[in-house]
CSV table of C-alpha atoms in Angstrom, one decimal:
chain,number,residue,atom,x,y,z
A,1,MET,CA,0.0,0.0,0.0
A,2,GLU,CA,1.2,3.5,-0.9
A,3,PRO,CA,1.6,5.9,2.0
A,4,ALA,CA,-0.5,9.0,1.8
A,5,PRO,CA,0.1,12.4,3.4
A,6,PHE,CA,-1.1,12.7,7.0
A,7,PHE,CA,-0.9,15.9,9.0
A,8,GLN,CA,-0.4,14.8,12.6
A,9,GLU,CA,0.5,18.3,13.7
A,10,ILE,CA,-3.0,19.5,13.3
A,11,SER,CA,-5.0,16.4,14.1
A,12,GLY,CA,-4.7,16.3,17.9
A,13,GLY,CA,-4.8,12.5,17.6
A,14,PRO,CA,-2.5,9.8,18.9
A,15,ASN,CA,1.1,10.1,17.7
A,16,ASN,CA,1.0,6.8,15.8
A,17,GLY,CA,-1.5,7.9,13.1
A,18,SER,CA,-0.8,7.3,9.4
A,19,ALA,CA,-2.7,7.3,6.1
A,20,VAL,CA,-2.6,5.2,2.9
A,21,TRP,CA,-4.0,5.5,-0.6
A,22,THR,CA,-6.6,3.0,-1.9
A,23,THR,CA,-8.6,2.9,-5.2
A,24,THR,CA,-12.3,2.1,-5.6
A,25,ARG,CA,-13.7,-0.2,-8.3
A,26,ASP,CA,-14.7,2.9,-10.2
A,27,SER,CA,-11.1,4.2,-10.1
A,28,ILE,CA,-11.5,6.9,-7.5
A,29,ARG,CA,-8.4,7.4,-5.3
A,30,LEU,CA,-9.2,7.6,-1.6
A,31,ARG,CA,-7.2,8.4,1.5
A,32,VAL,CA,-7.7,6.1,4.6
A,33,GLY,CA,-6.4,7.0,8.0
A,34,TYR,CA,-5.4,4.6,10.9
A,35,TRP,CA,-4.7,5.0,14.6
A,36,PRO,CA,-3.8,1.5,16.1
A,37,ALA,CA,-4.5,0.9,19.8
A,38,GLU,CA,-1.3,0.0,21.6
A,39,GLN,CA,-2.8,-2.0,24.5
A,40,ASP,CA,-6.1,-3.4,25.8
A,41,VAL,CA,-7.5,-3.7,22.3
A,42,CYS,CA,-11.3,-3.8,22.4
A,43,GLY,CA,-11.6,-4.0,18.7
A,44,THR,CA,-11.7,-1.4,15.9
A,45,VAL,CA,-14.0,1.5,15.4
A,46,PHE,CA,-14.7,2.6,11.8
A,47,LEU,CA,-15.3,6.4,11.8
A,48,PHE,CA,-17.6,7.4,8.9
A,49,PRO,CA,-17.2,11.2,8.7
A,50,GLY,CA,-19.9,13.7,7.8
A,51,ARG,CA,-20.2,16.0,4.8
A,52,THR,CA,-17.1,18.3,4.5
A,53,GLU,CA,-15.2,16.3,7.1
A,54,TYR,CA,-11.8,14.6,6.6
A,55,ILE,CA,-9.3,12.4,8.4
A,56,GLU,CA,-7.5,15.0,10.5
A,57,LEU,CA,-10.7,16.3,11.9
A,58,GLN,CA,-11.3,12.9,13.6
A,59,GLY,CA,-8.1,13.2,15.5
A,60,ARG,CA,-9.5,14.2,18.9
A,61,LEU,CA,-12.1,11.5,18.7
A,62,ALA,CA,-9.5,9.0,17.7
A,63,ARG,CA,-7.4,10.0,20.7
A,64,ASP,CA,-10.4,9.4,23.1
A,65,LEU,CA,-11.2,6.0,21.5
A,66,VAL,CA,-7.6,4.8,21.4
A,67,ALA,CA,-7.3,5.7,25.1
A,68,ARG,CA,-10.2,3.3,25.7
A,69,GLY,CA,-8.5,0.5,23.9
A,70,PHE,CA,-10.0,0.8,20.4
A,71,SER,CA,-8.1,1.0,17.1
A,72,VAL,CA,-9.5,3.5,14.8
A,73,LEU,CA,-9.9,3.6,11.0
A,74,THR,CA,-11.4,6.6,9.1
A,75,ILE,CA,-11.6,7.8,5.5
A,76,ASP,CA,-11.8,10.8,3.2
A,77,TRP,CA,-14.9,10.1,1.1
A,78,ARG,CA,-14.7,10.9,-2.6
A,79,GLY,CA,-14.7,14.6,-3.1
A,80,HIS,CA,-13.5,15.2,0.5
A,81,GLY,CA,-10.1,15.8,2.1
A,82,LEU,CA,-7.3,14.6,-0.1
A,83,SER,CA,-9.4,12.0,-1.9
A,84,ARG,CA,-10.1,12.7,-5.5
A,85,ARG,CA,-12.2,15.7,-6.1
A,86,LEU,CA,-14.9,15.1,-8.7
A,87,LEU,CA,-15.3,18.4,-10.5
A,88,ASP,CA,-13.0,20.9,-12.2
A,89,ASN,CA,-13.9,23.2,-9.3
A,90,PRO,CA,-12.4,21.1,-6.5
A,91,ALA,CA,-14.2,23.2,-3.8
A,92,THR,CA,-17.6,22.0,-4.8
A,93,LEU,CA,-18.9,19.0,-2.8
A,94,HIS,CA,-20.4,16.8,-5.4
A,95,VAL,CA,-21.4,13.2,-6.1
A,96,GLU,CA,-22.8,11.5,-9.2
A,97,ALA,CA,-24.8,9.0,-7.3
A,98,PHE,CA,-25.1,8.4,-3.6
A,99,SER,CA,-24.5,4.7,-4.2
A,100,ASP,CA,-21.0,5.7,-5.3
A,101,TYR,CA,-20.2,6.1,-1.6
A,102,GLN,CA,-20.7,2.4,-1.2
A,103,ASN,CA,-17.8,1.8,-3.5
A,104,ASP,CA,-15.8,3.9,-1.0
A,105,VAL,CA,-17.0,1.7,1.8
A,106,ASP,CA,-15.9,-1.4,-0.1
A,107,ALA,CA,-12.4,0.0,-0.6
A,108,PHE,CA,-12.3,1.0,3.1
A,109,LEU,CA,-13.3,-2.5,4.1
A,110,GLN,CA,-10.5,-4.0,1.9
A,111,ILE,CA,-7.9,-1.8,3.6
A,112,ALA,CA,-9.2,-3.0,7.0
A,113,THR,CA,-8.9,-6.6,5.9
A,114,THR,CA,-5.4,-6.0,4.5
A,115,PHE,CA,-4.3,-4.3,7.7
A,116,GLY,CA,-5.8,-7.1,9.8
A,117,VAL,CA,-7.3,-4.6,12.2
A,118,PRO,CA,-8.5,-6.1,15.5
A,119,LYS,CA,-12.0,-7.5,15.8
A,120,PRO,CA,-14.8,-7.0,16.8
A,121,TRP,CA,-15.5,-4.1,14.5
A,122,PHE,CA,-17.8,-1.2,15.3
A,123,LEU,CA,-19.3,1.7,13.3
A,124,MET,CA,-19.4,5.3,14.6
A,125,ALA,CA,-20.9,7.5,11.9
A,126,ASN,CA,-21.6,11.2,11.8
A,127,SER,CA,-24.2,13.2,9.7
A,128,MET,CA,-23.8,12.2,6.0
A,129,GLY,CA,-21.6,9.3,7.2
A,130,GLY,CA,-24.7,8.1,9.1
A,131,ASN,CA,-26.6,7.9,5.9
A,132,ILE,CA,-23.7,6.0,4.2
A,133,GLY,CA,-23.3,3.9,7.2
A,134,LEU,CA,-26.9,2.8,7.5
A,135,ARG,CA,-26.9,1.7,3.9
A,136,ALA,CA,-23.6,-0.1,4.4
A,137,ILE,CA,-24.9,-2.1,7.3
A,138,LEU,CA,-28.0,-3.0,5.4
A,139,GLN,CA,-25.7,-4.3,2.7
A,140,GLY,CA,-23.7,-6.4,5.1
A,141,PHE,CA,-20.9,-4.2,6.5
A,142,PRO,CA,-19.6,-6.5,9.2
A,143,VAL,CA,-19.8,-4.6,12.5
A,144,ALA,CA,-21.0,-5.8,15.9
A,145,ALA,CA,-22.7,-2.6,16.9
A,146,CYS,CA,-23.1,1.0,15.7
A,147,SER,CA,-23.4,4.6,16.9
A,148,PHE,CA,-24.8,7.5,15.0
A,149,THR,CA,-24.3,11.1,15.8
A,150,ALA,CA,-26.8,13.5,14.1
A,151,PRO,CA,-27.3,11.0,11.2
A,152,MET,CA,-28.5,12.5,7.9
A,153,TRP,CA,-31.5,10.2,7.5
A,154,GLY,CA,-33.4,13.4,6.5
A,155,ILE,CA,-32.4,17.0,5.9
A,156,GLU,CA,-33.9,19.8,8.0
A,157,MET,CA,-36.0,22.1,5.9
A,158,SER,CA,-38.9,24.5,6.2
A,159,GLN,CA,-42.3,23.3,4.8
A,160,LEU,CA,-41.8,25.4,1.7
A,161,GLN,CA,-38.3,24.0,1.2
A,162,ARG,CA,-39.6,20.5,1.5
A,163,LEU,CA,-42.1,21.1,-1.3
A,164,ILE,CA,-39.7,22.6,-3.8
A,165,ALA,CA,-36.2,21.1,-3.0
A,166,SER,CA,-36.6,17.8,-4.8
A,167,PRO,CA,-38.3,19.2,-8.0
A,168,VAL,CA,-35.8,22.1,-8.2
A,169,ALA,CA,-32.8,19.8,-7.7
A,170,TRP,CA,-34.2,17.4,-10.3
A,171,ALA,CA,-34.8,20.2,-12.8
A,172,ALA,CA,-31.3,21.6,-12.3
A,173,CYS,CA,-29.7,18.2,-13.1
A,174,ALA,CA,-32.0,17.6,-16.0
A,175,LEU,CA,-31.0,21.0,-17.5
A,176,GLY,CA,-27.3,20.2,-17.1
A,177,ARG,CA,-26.9,22.4,-14.1
A,178,GLY,CA,-26.1,19.7,-11.6
A,179,GLU,CA,-22.7,21.1,-10.9
A,180,VAL,CA,-23.8,24.5,-9.7
A,181,TYR,CA,-24.1,25.3,-6.0
A,182,VAL,CA,-27.2,24.8,-4.0
A,183,PRO,CA,-29.0,28.1,-3.4
A,184,GLY,CA,-27.4,29.6,-0.3
A,185,HIS,CA,-24.1,27.7,-0.9
A,186,ASP,CA,-21.0,29.1,-2.6
A,187,GLY,CA,-17.3,28.6,-3.1
A,188,LYS,CA,-16.4,29.6,0.5
A,189,ASN,CA,-15.4,27.1,3.1
A,190,TYR,CA,-17.8,27.5,6.0
A,191,VAL,CA,-15.5,27.4,9.0
A,192,SER,CA,-13.0,29.7,7.3
A,193,HIS,CA,-15.7,32.5,6.8
A,194,ALA,CA,-18.4,31.9,9.4
A,195,PRO,CA,-18.0,33.7,12.7
A,196,PHE,CA,-18.3,31.6,15.9
A,197,GLU,CA,-21.4,33.6,17.0
A,198,GLY,CA,-24.4,32.1,15.3
A,199,ASN,CA,-22.5,29.2,13.7
A,200,ARG,CA,-24.5,26.0,13.0
A,201,ILE,CA,-21.7,23.6,14.1
A,202,THR,CA,-21.1,23.9,17.9
A,203,PHE,CA,-21.6,25.9,21.0
A,204,ASP,CA,-18.0,25.3,22.0
A,205,PRO,CA,-15.6,28.0,20.9
A,206,GLU,CA,-12.5,25.9,21.5
A,207,ASN,CA,-13.6,23.0,19.3
A,208,PHE,CA,-14.9,25.5,16.7
A,209,GLY,CA,-11.4,27.0,16.7
A,210,TYR,CA,-9.8,23.6,16.3
A,211,TRP,CA,-11.6,23.2,12.9
A,212,VAL,CA,-10.8,26.9,12.0
A,213,GLN,CA,-7.1,26.4,12.7
A,214,GLN,CA,-7.1,23.2,10.5
A,215,ALA,CA,-8.8,25.1,7.7
A,216,ARG,CA,-6.3,27.9,7.9
A,217,THR,CA,-3.3,25.6,8.1
A,218,ARG,CA,-4.4,23.0,5.5
A,219,PRO,CA,-6.9,24.6,3.2
A,220,GLU,CA,-6.4,21.8,0.7
A,221,LEU,CA,-8.4,19.5,3.1
A,222,GLN,CA,-11.5,21.7,3.0
A,223,THR,CA,-14.5,21.9,0.8
A,224,ALA,CA,-17.1,24.5,0.1
A,225,GLY,CA,-20.8,24.4,-0.8
A,226,SER,CA,-22.7,21.4,-2.2
A,227,SER,CA,-23.8,20.9,-5.8
A,228,MET,CA,-27.4,20.6,-7.0
A,229,LYS,CA,-26.5,17.0,-8.0
A,230,TRP,CA,-25.4,16.2,-4.4
A,231,LEU,CA,-28.6,17.6,-3.1
A,232,HIS,CA,-30.7,15.7,-5.6
A,233,GLU,CA,-28.9,12.4,-4.8
A,234,SER,CA,-29.0,13.0,-1.0
A,235,LEU,CA,-32.7,13.6,-1.0
A,236,ARG,CA,-33.3,10.5,-3.1
A,237,GLU,CA,-31.2,8.4,-0.8
A,238,CYS,CA,-33.0,9.7,2.3
A,239,ARG,CA,-36.3,8.7,0.8
A,240,ARG,CA,-35.0,5.3,-0.1
A,241,ILE,CA,-33.5,4.3,3.2
A,242,SER,CA,-36.6,5.6,5.0
A,243,LYS,CA,-38.5,2.7,3.4
A,244,LEU,CA,-36.0,0.0,4.5
A,245,LYS,CA,-36.2,-2.1,7.7
A,246,SER,CA,-33.7,-1.4,10.4
A,247,PRO,CA,-30.9,-4.0,10.7
A,248,ASP,CA,-30.8,-6.5,13.6
A,249,LEU,CA,-27.8,-4.8,15.3
A,250,PRO,CA,-27.2,-3.0,18.6
A,251,CYS,CA,-27.5,0.7,18.0
A,252,ILE,CA,-27.4,4.1,19.7
A,253,ALA,CA,-28.2,7.4,18.0
A,254,PHE,CA,-27.7,10.9,19.2
A,255,TYR,CA,-29.3,14.2,18.3
A,256,GLY,CA,-28.6,17.7,19.5
A,257,ASP,CA,-31.7,19.7,20.4
A,258,CYS,CA,-30.4,22.8,18.6
A,259,ASP,CA,-29.4,21.0,15.4
A,260,GLU,CA,-30.4,22.9,12.2
A,261,VAL,CA,-28.9,20.5,9.7
A,262,VAL,CA,-30.6,17.1,9.9
A,263,ASP,CA,-34.2,16.1,10.3
A,264,LYS,CA,-35.1,15.1,13.9
A,265,ARG,CA,-38.3,13.3,12.8
A,266,ALA,CA,-36.4,11.0,10.5
A,267,ILE,CA,-34.1,10.0,13.3
A,268,GLN,CA,-36.9,9.4,15.8
A,269,GLN,CA,-38.9,7.4,13.3
A,270,ARG,CA,-36.0,5.2,12.5
A,271,MET,CA,-35.1,4.6,16.1
A,272,ALA,CA,-38.7,3.9,17.1
A,273,VAL,CA,-38.7,0.8,15.0
A,274,TRP,CA,-35.0,-0.3,15.6
A,275,SER,CA,-34.9,-3.2,18.1
A,276,ASN,CA,-32.1,-3.2,20.6
A,277,SER,CA,-31.5,0.5,20.1
A,278,GLU,CA,-31.3,3.7,22.2
A,279,TYR,CA,-32.1,7.3,21.1
A,280,VAL,CA,-30.4,10.1,23.1
A,281,GLU,CA,-31.4,13.7,22.7
A,282,LEU,CA,-28.7,16.1,24.0
A,283,LYS,CA,-29.6,19.4,25.5
A,284,HIS,CA,-28.0,22.7,24.3
A,285,ALA,CA,-26.1,21.0,21.5
A,286,LYS,CA,-25.8,21.8,17.8
A,287,HIS,CA,-25.0,19.5,14.8
A,288,ALA,CA,-21.4,18.5,15.4
A,289,LEU,CA,-21.8,16.6,18.6
A,290,LEU,CA,-18.3,15.4,18.7
A,291,LEU,CA,-17.1,19.0,18.5
A,292,GLU,CA,-19.5,20.2,21.1
A,293,ARG,CA,-19.0,21.3,24.7
A,294,PRO,CA,-16.9,18.8,26.8
A,295,GLU,CA,-19.9,17.4,28.7
A,296,VAL,CA,-21.7,16.7,25.4
A,297,ARG,CA,-18.7,15.0,23.8
A,298,ALA,CA,-18.1,13.0,27.0
A,299,ALA,CA,-21.7,11.8,27.0
A,300,VAL,CA,-21.6,10.7,23.4
A,301,ILE,CA,-18.3,8.9,23.7
A,302,SER,CA,-19.0,7.2,27.1
A,303,LYS,CA,-22.5,6.0,26.0
A,304,THR,CA,-21.1,4.8,22.6
A,305,VAL,CA,-18.3,2.8,24.3
A,306,GLU,CA,-20.7,1.3,26.8
A,307,ARG,CA,-22.9,0.1,23.9
A,308,PHE,CA,-19.9,-1.3,22.0
A,309,LEU,CA,-18.6,-3.2,25.1
A,310,GLU,CA,-22.0,-4.7,25.8
A,311,THR,CA,-21.8,-6.7,22.5
């Protein structure tokens, strides 16, 4: 396997982190990151990042999981981080089909097998990664338990937006405008330009600053707004997975009561019919629960680890 760049100095993760390149069946080069546990190995946690996230942003979470005896694997999805960007404008977050992310999952799984990472395996998936992760589990991704933080099983919208989002996105793609930005999105990276006050990520200034500093130090890891094609495909996938039965797998899902990004109802509806599951709503918390205030992060991590160790 060919080593890939990895920026330990900004990650805040364990000092033994590394990254490698892999290639999907549809010839997309991806970057995969790995932090091995050095002792008391409880298994391996696969971190499925959210939209706009990347390997180094998982560093603090990896630190906390490794300290509890887990090895950690994570990935730059296609169009993210240092993985191959999909448009001539590399800042635009784009995908041709949401099912393409499952090609990334398959390549990710092959790396885990090649590394021989410790079992049992667990999934911890955030936001868009929660959408990808649920589909992956339903298709046989071999984990013993899963944890979802603010999973994107639906996108938060006003009633008017719900009425027009799908037809407008479909029309844009049909007219050859699938690569243009979603209304309200542009070529600016969010954390590089949004002030802390009023941001939609976190109430915690220190963790917000952690991402801002990464964006300033390594702008090549960042993305900007989403394309109309990404919106079209993500809405279609949310509708598709809403019709599927929940897997027979221990699960815990978290939602912040101030989240303005994902649809609370979709999460609650899914968890209500998922046996052997737990739904946790966290007070005074925004979308990025693992970049939230220390007490919120601690609750998510401790409850997740408890669920994993029960299996």
